Amino acid sequence: MLHHIPAAPCGRIPSDETCQAWWRAYDMLPHIERHSAQVAAIATEIATLAVAAGKTIAADLGADDAVRLVRAAALLHDLGKTYCIRHGGNHSQLGAAWAMECTGNPRLAQGVLHHVYWPGALDPELHFLPLVVSYSDKRVRHEEIVSVDERFTDLLERYGRTPQSREHIHRTWAQARQLESTLSTYLGVPLHEHPFDCRRLVSGA
């Protein structure tokens, strides 16, 4: 049973506190809350790196609001996950519908809808927000920041039970590797070397 859903002004960027209120309203499991917080931390760092590199990540928004929008989308990317664990369904589609209903912000909802797999060109100039949310999700295994390969090795072990599921995981894995390379080139930062949890780059390959 859903609790009261707090409202946000149409099209506005929700605060962390509002996103967390929606977590509670949709009965998000605690471990999914912690996962979402980690994904948001990575997405926020990448958006901040983009701003520092002089990139315009949302043409109609100032830099601070653009970073906040990326962060909010990442905080809400698994909004539908708990319901779908319990009742079935596509958590990306359901979460995007809920995010759109809550925020009235289609760009934020797009980041939720496509966080598992991006269906178009990997062009951060055109699609920065959904690509960064998708990549950030691929760097968090449960609640731990890991490499893309570690994340997908775990997914393959847990969910690769059929040829179809293994093919889907490998396809998404290949896209995540390509996305990491694309974003690294775009930012001028080797993201595979970025620890995110201590906010500094490490040396080495």
PDB file of C-alpha atoms in Angstrom:
ATOM      1  CA  MET A   1       0.000   0.000   0.000  1.00  0.00           C
ATOM      2  CA  LEU A   2       1.410   3.370  -1.001  1.00  0.00           C
ATOM      3  CA  HIS A   3       1.761   6.202   1.451  1.00  0.00           C
ATOM      4  CA  HIS A   4       0.926   9.814   0.657  1.00  0.00           C
ATOM      5  CA  ILE A   5       2.951  10.911  -2.381  1.00  0.00           C
ATOM      6  CA  PRO A   6       4.561  14.317  -1.815  1.00  0.00           C
ATOM      7  CA  ALA A   7       4.085  16.704  -4.715  1.00  0.00           C
ATOM      8  CA  ALA A   8       6.754  18.664  -6.556  1.00  0.00           C
ATOM      9  CA  PRO A   9       6.125  21.734  -8.703  1.00  0.00           C
ATOM     10  CA  CYS A  10       5.647  20.641 -12.308  1.00  0.00           C
ATOM     11  CA  GLY A  11       8.928  20.272 -14.157  1.00  0.00           C
ATOM     12  CA  ARG A  12      11.069  21.324 -11.219  1.00  0.00           C
ATOM     13  CA  ILE A  13      14.162  19.530  -9.930  1.00  0.00           C
ATOM     14  CA  PRO A  14      13.413  17.639  -6.710  1.00  0.00           C
ATOM     15  CA  SER A  15      15.754  17.903  -3.745  1.00  0.00           C
ATOM     16  CA  ASP A  16      17.440  14.911  -2.122  1.00  0.00           C
ATOM     17  CA  GLU A  17      14.877  15.127   0.674  1.00  0.00           C
ATOM     18  CA  THR A  18      11.966  15.015  -1.764  1.00  0.00           C
ATOM     19  CA  CYS A  19      13.472  12.054  -3.627  1.00  0.00           C
ATOM     20  CA  GLN A  20      13.939  10.242  -0.333  1.00  0.00           C
ATOM     21  CA  ALA A  21      10.319  10.979   0.582  1.00  0.00           C
ATOM     22  CA  TRP A  22       9.299   9.300  -2.687  1.00  0.00           C
ATOM     23  CA  TRP A  23      11.484   6.310  -1.776  1.00  0.00           C
ATOM     24  CA  ARG A  24       9.433   5.960   1.391  1.00  0.00           C
ATOM     25  CA  ALA A  25       6.124   6.612  -0.380  1.00  0.00           C
ATOM     26  CA  TYR A  26       6.819   3.748  -2.788  1.00  0.00           C
ATOM     27  CA  ASP A  27       8.133   1.456  -0.006  1.00  0.00           C
ATOM     28  CA  MET A  28      11.646   1.178  -1.445  1.00  0.00           C
ATOM     29  CA  LEU A  29      13.635  -1.559   0.258  1.00  0.00           C
ATOM     30  CA  PRO A  30      16.544  -0.247   2.366  1.00  0.00           C
ATOM     31  CA  HIS A  31      19.248  -1.925   0.286  1.00  0.00           C
ATOM     32  CA  ILE A  32      17.811  -0.352  -2.884  1.00  0.00           C
ATOM     33  CA  GLU A  33      17.856   3.032  -1.153  1.00  0.00           C
ATOM     34  CA  ARG A  34      21.553   2.547  -0.380  1.00  0.00           C
ATOM     35  CA  HIS A  35      22.246   1.404  -3.950  1.00  0.00           C
ATOM     36  CA  SER A  36      20.437   4.463  -5.307  1.00  0.00           C
ATOM     37  CA  ALA A  37      22.440   6.786  -3.071  1.00  0.00           C
ATOM     38  CA  GLN A  38      25.705   5.317  -4.372  1.00  0.00           C
ATOM     39  CA  VAL A  39      24.578   5.616  -7.991  1.00  0.00           C
ATOM     40  CA  ALA A  40      23.619   9.240  -7.341  1.00  0.00           C
ATOM     41  CA  ALA A  41      27.028   9.960  -5.824  1.00  0.00           C
ATOM     42  CA  ILE A  42      28.768   8.680  -8.965  1.00  0.00           C
ATOM     43  CA  ALA A  43      26.394  10.500 -11.315  1.00  0.00           C
ATOM     44  CA  THR A  44      26.880  13.736  -9.375  1.00  0.00           C
ATOM     45  CA  GLU A  45      30.650  13.403  -9.567  1.00  0.00           C
ATOM     46  CA  ILE A  46      30.558  12.766 -13.332  1.00  0.00           C
ATOM     47  CA  ALA A  47      28.254  15.747 -13.880  1.00  0.00           C
ATOM     48  CA  THR A  48      30.578  17.901 -11.775  1.00  0.00           C
ATOM     49  CA  LEU A  49      33.561  16.724 -13.829  1.00  0.00           C
ATOM     50  CA  ALA A  50      31.669  17.662 -16.995  1.00  0.00           C
ATOM     51  CA  VAL A  51      30.977  21.166 -15.723  1.00  0.00           C
ATOM     52  CA  ALA A  52      34.639  21.533 -14.704  1.00  0.00           C
ATOM     53  CA  ALA A  53      35.630  20.496 -18.236  1.00  0.00           C
ATOM     54  CA  GLY A  54      33.459  23.277 -19.660  1.00  0.00           C
ATOM     55  CA  LYS A  55      30.717  21.005 -20.971  1.00  0.00           C
ATOM     56  CA  THR A  56      27.131  22.228 -21.196  1.00  0.00           C
ATOM     57  CA  ILE A  57      25.103  19.311 -19.890  1.00  0.00           C
ATOM     58  CA  ALA A  58      21.685  20.993 -20.063  1.00  0.00           C
ATOM     59  CA  ALA A  59      21.514  24.001 -22.365  1.00  0.00           C
ATOM     60  CA  ASP A  60      18.551  25.638 -20.650  1.00  0.00           C
ATOM     61  CA  LEU A  61      19.858  25.199 -17.106  1.00  0.00           C
ATOM     62  CA  GLY A  62      22.695  26.701 -15.157  1.00  0.00           C
ATOM     63  CA  ALA A  63      25.542  24.399 -14.178  1.00  0.00           C
ATOM     64  CA  ASP A  64      24.341  23.852 -10.610  1.00  0.00           C
ATOM     65  CA  ASP A  65      20.786  23.021 -11.669  1.00  0.00           C
ATOM     66  CA  ALA A  66      22.044  20.702 -14.397  1.00  0.00           C
ATOM     67  CA  VAL A  67      24.091  18.749 -11.848  1.00  0.00           C
ATOM     68  CA  ARG A  68      21.088  18.643  -9.511  1.00  0.00           C
ATOM     69  CA  LEU A  69      18.896  17.265 -12.302  1.00  0.00           C
ATOM     70  CA  VAL A  70      21.367  14.452 -13.039  1.00  0.00           C
ATOM     71  CA  ARG A  71      21.564  13.671  -9.328  1.00  0.00           C
ATOM     72  CA  ALA A  72      17.777  13.556  -8.909  1.00  0.00           C
ATOM     73  CA  ALA A  73      17.381  11.198 -11.862  1.00  0.00           C
ATOM     74  CA  ALA A  74      20.001   8.904 -10.364  1.00  0.00           C
ATOM     75  CA  LEU A  75      18.335   8.978  -6.935  1.00  0.00           C
ATOM     76  CA  LEU A  76      15.054   7.925  -8.563  1.00  0.00           C
ATOM     77  CA  HIS A  77      16.375   5.437 -11.130  1.00  0.00           C
ATOM     78  CA  ASP A  78      15.176   2.399  -9.135  1.00  0.00           C
ATOM     79  CA  LEU A  79      11.927   3.924  -7.870  1.00  0.00           C
ATOM     80  CA  GLY A  80       9.916   1.037  -9.365  1.00  0.00           C
ATOM     81  CA  LYS A  81      12.327  -1.749  -8.349  1.00  0.00           C
ATOM     82  CA  THR A  82      10.752  -2.822  -5.056  1.00  0.00           C
ATOM     83  CA  TYR A  83       7.247  -3.045  -6.531  1.00  0.00           C
ATOM     84  CA  CYS A  84       8.495  -5.149  -9.442  1.00  0.00           C
ATOM     85  CA  ILE A  85      10.454  -7.476  -7.154  1.00  0.00           C
ATOM     86  CA  ARG A  86       7.233  -8.116  -5.259  1.00  0.00           C
ATOM     87  CA  HIS A  87       4.704  -8.100  -8.095  1.00  0.00           C
ATOM     88  CA  GLY A  88       6.576  -8.411 -11.393  1.00  0.00           C
ATOM     89  CA  GLY A  89       6.849  -5.988 -14.261  1.00  0.00           C
ATOM     90  CA  ASN A  90       9.483  -3.756 -15.838  1.00  0.00           C
ATOM     91  CA  HIS A  91      10.982  -1.603 -13.112  1.00  0.00           C
ATOM     92  CA  SER A  92      12.445   0.943 -15.546  1.00  0.00           C
ATOM     93  CA  GLN A  93       9.109   1.589 -17.238  1.00  0.00           C
ATOM     94  CA  LEU A  94       7.146   1.672 -13.994  1.00  0.00           C
ATOM     95  CA  GLY A  95       9.726   3.856 -12.255  1.00  0.00           C
ATOM     96  CA  ALA A  96       9.772   6.291 -15.170  1.00  0.00           C
ATOM     97  CA  ALA A  97       5.974   6.586 -15.075  1.00  0.00           C
ATOM     98  CA  TRP A  98       6.060   7.260 -11.342  1.00  0.00           C
ATOM     99  CA  ALA A  99       8.949   9.730 -11.694  1.00  0.00           C
ATOM    100  CA  MET A 100       7.048  11.597 -14.401  1.00  0.00           C
ATOM    101  CA  GLU A 101       3.913  11.675 -12.255  1.00  0.00           C
ATOM    102  CA  CYS A 102       5.858  12.948  -9.253  1.00  0.00           C
ATOM    103  CA  THR A 103       8.059  15.521 -10.970  1.00  0.00           C
ATOM    104  CA  GLY A 104       6.431  16.458 -14.270  1.00  0.00           C
ATOM    105  CA  ASN A 105       9.991  16.473 -15.637  1.00  0.00           C
ATOM    106  CA  PRO A 106      10.377  14.376 -18.825  1.00  0.00           C
ATOM    107  CA  ARG A 107      14.179  14.600 -18.876  1.00  0.00           C
ATOM    108  CA  LEU A 108      14.383  13.167 -15.393  1.00  0.00           C
ATOM    109  CA  ALA A 109      11.895  10.427 -16.291  1.00  0.00           C
ATOM    110  CA  GLN A 110      13.938   9.573 -19.399  1.00  0.00           C
ATOM    111  CA  GLY A 111      16.945   8.883 -17.193  1.00  0.00           C
ATOM    112  CA  VAL A 112      14.869   6.444 -15.152  1.00  0.00           C
ATOM    113  CA  LEU A 113      13.340   4.796 -18.226  1.00  0.00           C
ATOM    114  CA  HIS A 114      16.647   4.053 -19.950  1.00  0.00           C
ATOM    115  CA  HIS A 115      19.005   3.370 -17.065  1.00  0.00           C
ATOM    116  CA  VAL A 116      19.331  -0.329 -17.895  1.00  0.00           C
ATOM    117  CA  TYR A 117      20.048   0.022 -21.617  1.00  0.00           C
ATOM    118  CA  TRP A 118      20.252   3.088 -23.838  1.00  0.00           C
ATOM    119  CA  PRO A 119      18.497   2.463 -27.185  1.00  0.00           C
ATOM    120  CA  GLY A 120      20.168   5.204 -29.215  1.00  0.00           C
ATOM    121  CA  ALA A 121      23.560   6.654 -30.065  1.00  0.00           C
ATOM    122  CA  LEU A 122      26.034   7.009 -27.201  1.00  0.00           C
ATOM    123  CA  ASP A 123      26.347  10.768 -27.648  1.00  0.00           C
ATOM    124  CA  PRO A 124      26.905  12.647 -24.377  1.00  0.00           C
ATOM    125  CA  GLU A 125      26.483  15.984 -26.134  1.00  0.00           C
ATOM    126  CA  LEU A 126      22.860  15.070 -26.877  1.00  0.00           C
ATOM    127  CA  HIS A 127      21.986  12.581 -24.128  1.00  0.00           C
ATOM    128  CA  PHE A 128      24.211  13.376 -21.164  1.00  0.00           C
ATOM    129  CA  LEU A 129      21.709  12.736 -18.377  1.00  0.00           C
ATOM    130  CA  PRO A 130      20.404   9.259 -19.312  1.00  0.00           C
ATOM    131  CA  LEU A 131      23.857   8.066 -20.341  1.00  0.00           C
ATOM    132  CA  VAL A 132      25.423   9.146 -17.060  1.00  0.00           C
ATOM    133  CA  VAL A 133      22.637   7.596 -14.983  1.00  0.00           C
ATOM    134  CA  SER A 134      22.993   4.357 -16.948  1.00  0.00           C
ATOM    135  CA  TYR A 135      26.780   4.282 -16.557  1.00  0.00           C
ATOM    136  CA  SER A 136      26.653   5.162 -12.858  1.00  0.00           C
ATOM    137  CA  ASP A 137      24.262   2.277 -12.234  1.00  0.00           C
ATOM    138  CA  LYS A 138      26.783  -0.055 -13.894  1.00  0.00           C
ATOM    139  CA  ARG A 139      29.430   0.956 -11.345  1.00  0.00           C
ATOM    140  CA  VAL A 140      27.477  -0.095  -8.249  1.00  0.00           C
ATOM    141  CA  ARG A 141      27.061  -3.766  -7.303  1.00  0.00           C
ATOM    142  CA  HIS A 142      24.415  -3.808  -4.604  1.00  0.00           C
ATOM    143  CA  GLU A 143      25.860  -0.979  -2.469  1.00  0.00           C
ATOM    144  CA  GLU A 144      29.538  -1.292  -3.449  1.00  0.00           C
ATOM    145  CA  ILE A 145      31.360   0.765  -6.070  1.00  0.00           C
ATOM    146  CA  VAL A 146      33.029  -1.673  -8.468  1.00  0.00           C
ATOM    147  CA  SER A 147      34.312  -1.807 -12.037  1.00  0.00           C
ATOM    148  CA  VAL A 148      31.965  -2.381 -14.962  1.00  0.00           C
ATOM    149  CA  ASP A 149      33.385  -5.887 -15.432  1.00  0.00           C
ATOM    150  CA  GLU A 150      32.887  -6.773 -11.768  1.00  0.00           C
ATOM    151  CA  ARG A 151      29.297  -5.558 -11.929  1.00  0.00           C
ATOM    152  CA  PHE A 152      28.455  -7.641 -14.983  1.00  0.00           C
ATOM    153  CA  THR A 153      30.299 -10.740 -13.819  1.00  0.00           C
ATOM    154  CA  ASP A 154      28.021 -10.662 -10.791  1.00  0.00           C
ATOM    155  CA  LEU A 155      24.916 -10.128 -12.945  1.00  0.00           C
ATOM    156  CA  LEU A 156      25.899 -13.029 -15.193  1.00  0.00           C
ATOM    157  CA  GLU A 157      26.379 -15.335 -12.215  1.00  0.00           C
ATOM    158  CA  ARG A 158      23.078 -14.362 -10.619  1.00  0.00           C
ATOM    159  CA  TYR A 159      20.795 -13.943 -13.622  1.00  0.00           C
ATOM    160  CA  GLY A 160      22.418 -15.703 -16.591  1.00  0.00           C
ATOM    161  CA  ARG A 161      20.259 -18.804 -16.315  1.00  0.00           C
ATOM    162  CA  THR A 162      19.116 -19.041 -19.944  1.00  0.00           C
ATOM    163  CA  PRO A 163      20.734 -18.355 -23.329  1.00  0.00           C
ATOM    164  CA  GLN A 164      18.394 -15.376 -23.729  1.00  0.00           C
ATOM    165  CA  SER A 165      19.288 -13.841 -20.359  1.00  0.00           C
ATOM    166  CA  ARG A 166      23.009 -14.373 -20.976  1.00  0.00           C
ATOM    167  CA  GLU A 167      22.749 -12.745 -24.397  1.00  0.00           C
ATOM    168  CA  HIS A 168      20.958  -9.751 -22.883  1.00  0.00           C
ATOM    169  CA  ILE A 169      23.581  -9.380 -20.137  1.00  0.00           C
ATOM    170  CA  HIS A 170      26.463  -9.597 -22.620  1.00  0.00           C
ATOM    171  CA  ARG A 171      24.806  -7.016 -24.894  1.00  0.00           C
ATOM    172  CA  THR A 172      24.333  -4.602 -21.993  1.00  0.00           C
ATOM    173  CA  TRP A 173      27.874  -5.318 -20.780  1.00  0.00           C
ATOM    174  CA  ALA A 174      29.302  -4.401 -24.186  1.00  0.00           C
ATOM    175  CA  GLN A 175      27.333  -1.165 -24.193  1.00  0.00           C
ATOM    176  CA  ALA A 176      28.544  -0.296 -20.684  1.00  0.00           C
ATOM    177  CA  ARG A 177      32.177  -0.758 -21.730  1.00  0.00           C
ATOM    178  CA  GLN A 178      31.630   1.407 -24.801  1.00  0.00           C
ATOM    179  CA  LEU A 179      29.829   4.014 -22.707  1.00  0.00           C
ATOM    180  CA  GLU A 180      32.689   4.151 -20.208  1.00  0.00           C
ATOM    181  CA  SER A 181      35.139   4.762 -23.055  1.00  0.00           C
ATOM    182  CA  THR A 182      32.886   7.390 -24.651  1.00  0.00           C
ATOM    183  CA  LEU A 183      32.357   9.310 -21.414  1.00  0.00           C
ATOM    184  CA  SER A 184      36.054   9.098 -20.531  1.00  0.00           C
ATOM    185  CA  THR A 185      36.980  10.656 -23.872  1.00  0.00           C
ATOM    186  CA  TYR A 186      34.264  13.295 -23.531  1.00  0.00           C
ATOM    187  CA  LEU A 187      35.410  14.318 -20.060  1.00  0.00           C
ATOM    188  CA  GLY A 188      39.141  13.812 -20.547  1.00  0.00           C
ATOM    189  CA  VAL A 189      39.072  11.597 -17.444  1.00  0.00           C
ATOM    190  CA  PRO A 190      39.739   7.820 -17.365  1.00  0.00           C
ATOM    191  CA  LEU A 191      36.581   6.804 -15.522  1.00  0.00           C
ATOM    192  CA  HIS A 192      37.721   3.218 -15.053  1.00  0.00           C
ATOM    193  CA  GLU A 193      40.484   4.609 -12.801  1.00  0.00           C
ATOM    194  CA  HIS A 194      38.202   6.914 -10.835  1.00  0.00           C
ATOM    195  CA  PRO A 195      37.468   5.560  -7.329  1.00  0.00           C
ATOM    196  CA  PHE A 196      34.463   7.893  -6.811  1.00  0.00           C
ATOM    197  CA  ASP A 197      34.363   7.015  -3.104  1.00  0.00           C
ATOM    198  CA  CYS A 198      37.377   9.187  -2.280  1.00  0.00           C
ATOM    199  CA  ARG A 199      36.962  11.850  -4.990  1.00  0.00           C
ATOM    200  CA  ARG A 200      40.407  11.624  -6.539  1.00  0.00           C
ATOM    201  CA  LEU A 201      41.977   9.874  -9.482  1.00  0.00           C
ATOM    202  CA  VAL A 202      44.361   6.997  -8.930  1.00  0.00           C
ATOM    203  CA  SER A 203      47.343   6.269 -11.097  1.00  0.00           C
ATOM    204  CA  GLY A 204      47.973   3.062 -12.966  1.00  0.00           C
ATOM    205  CA  ALA A 205      46.196   1.091 -15.640  1.00  0.00           C
TER     206      ALA A 205
END
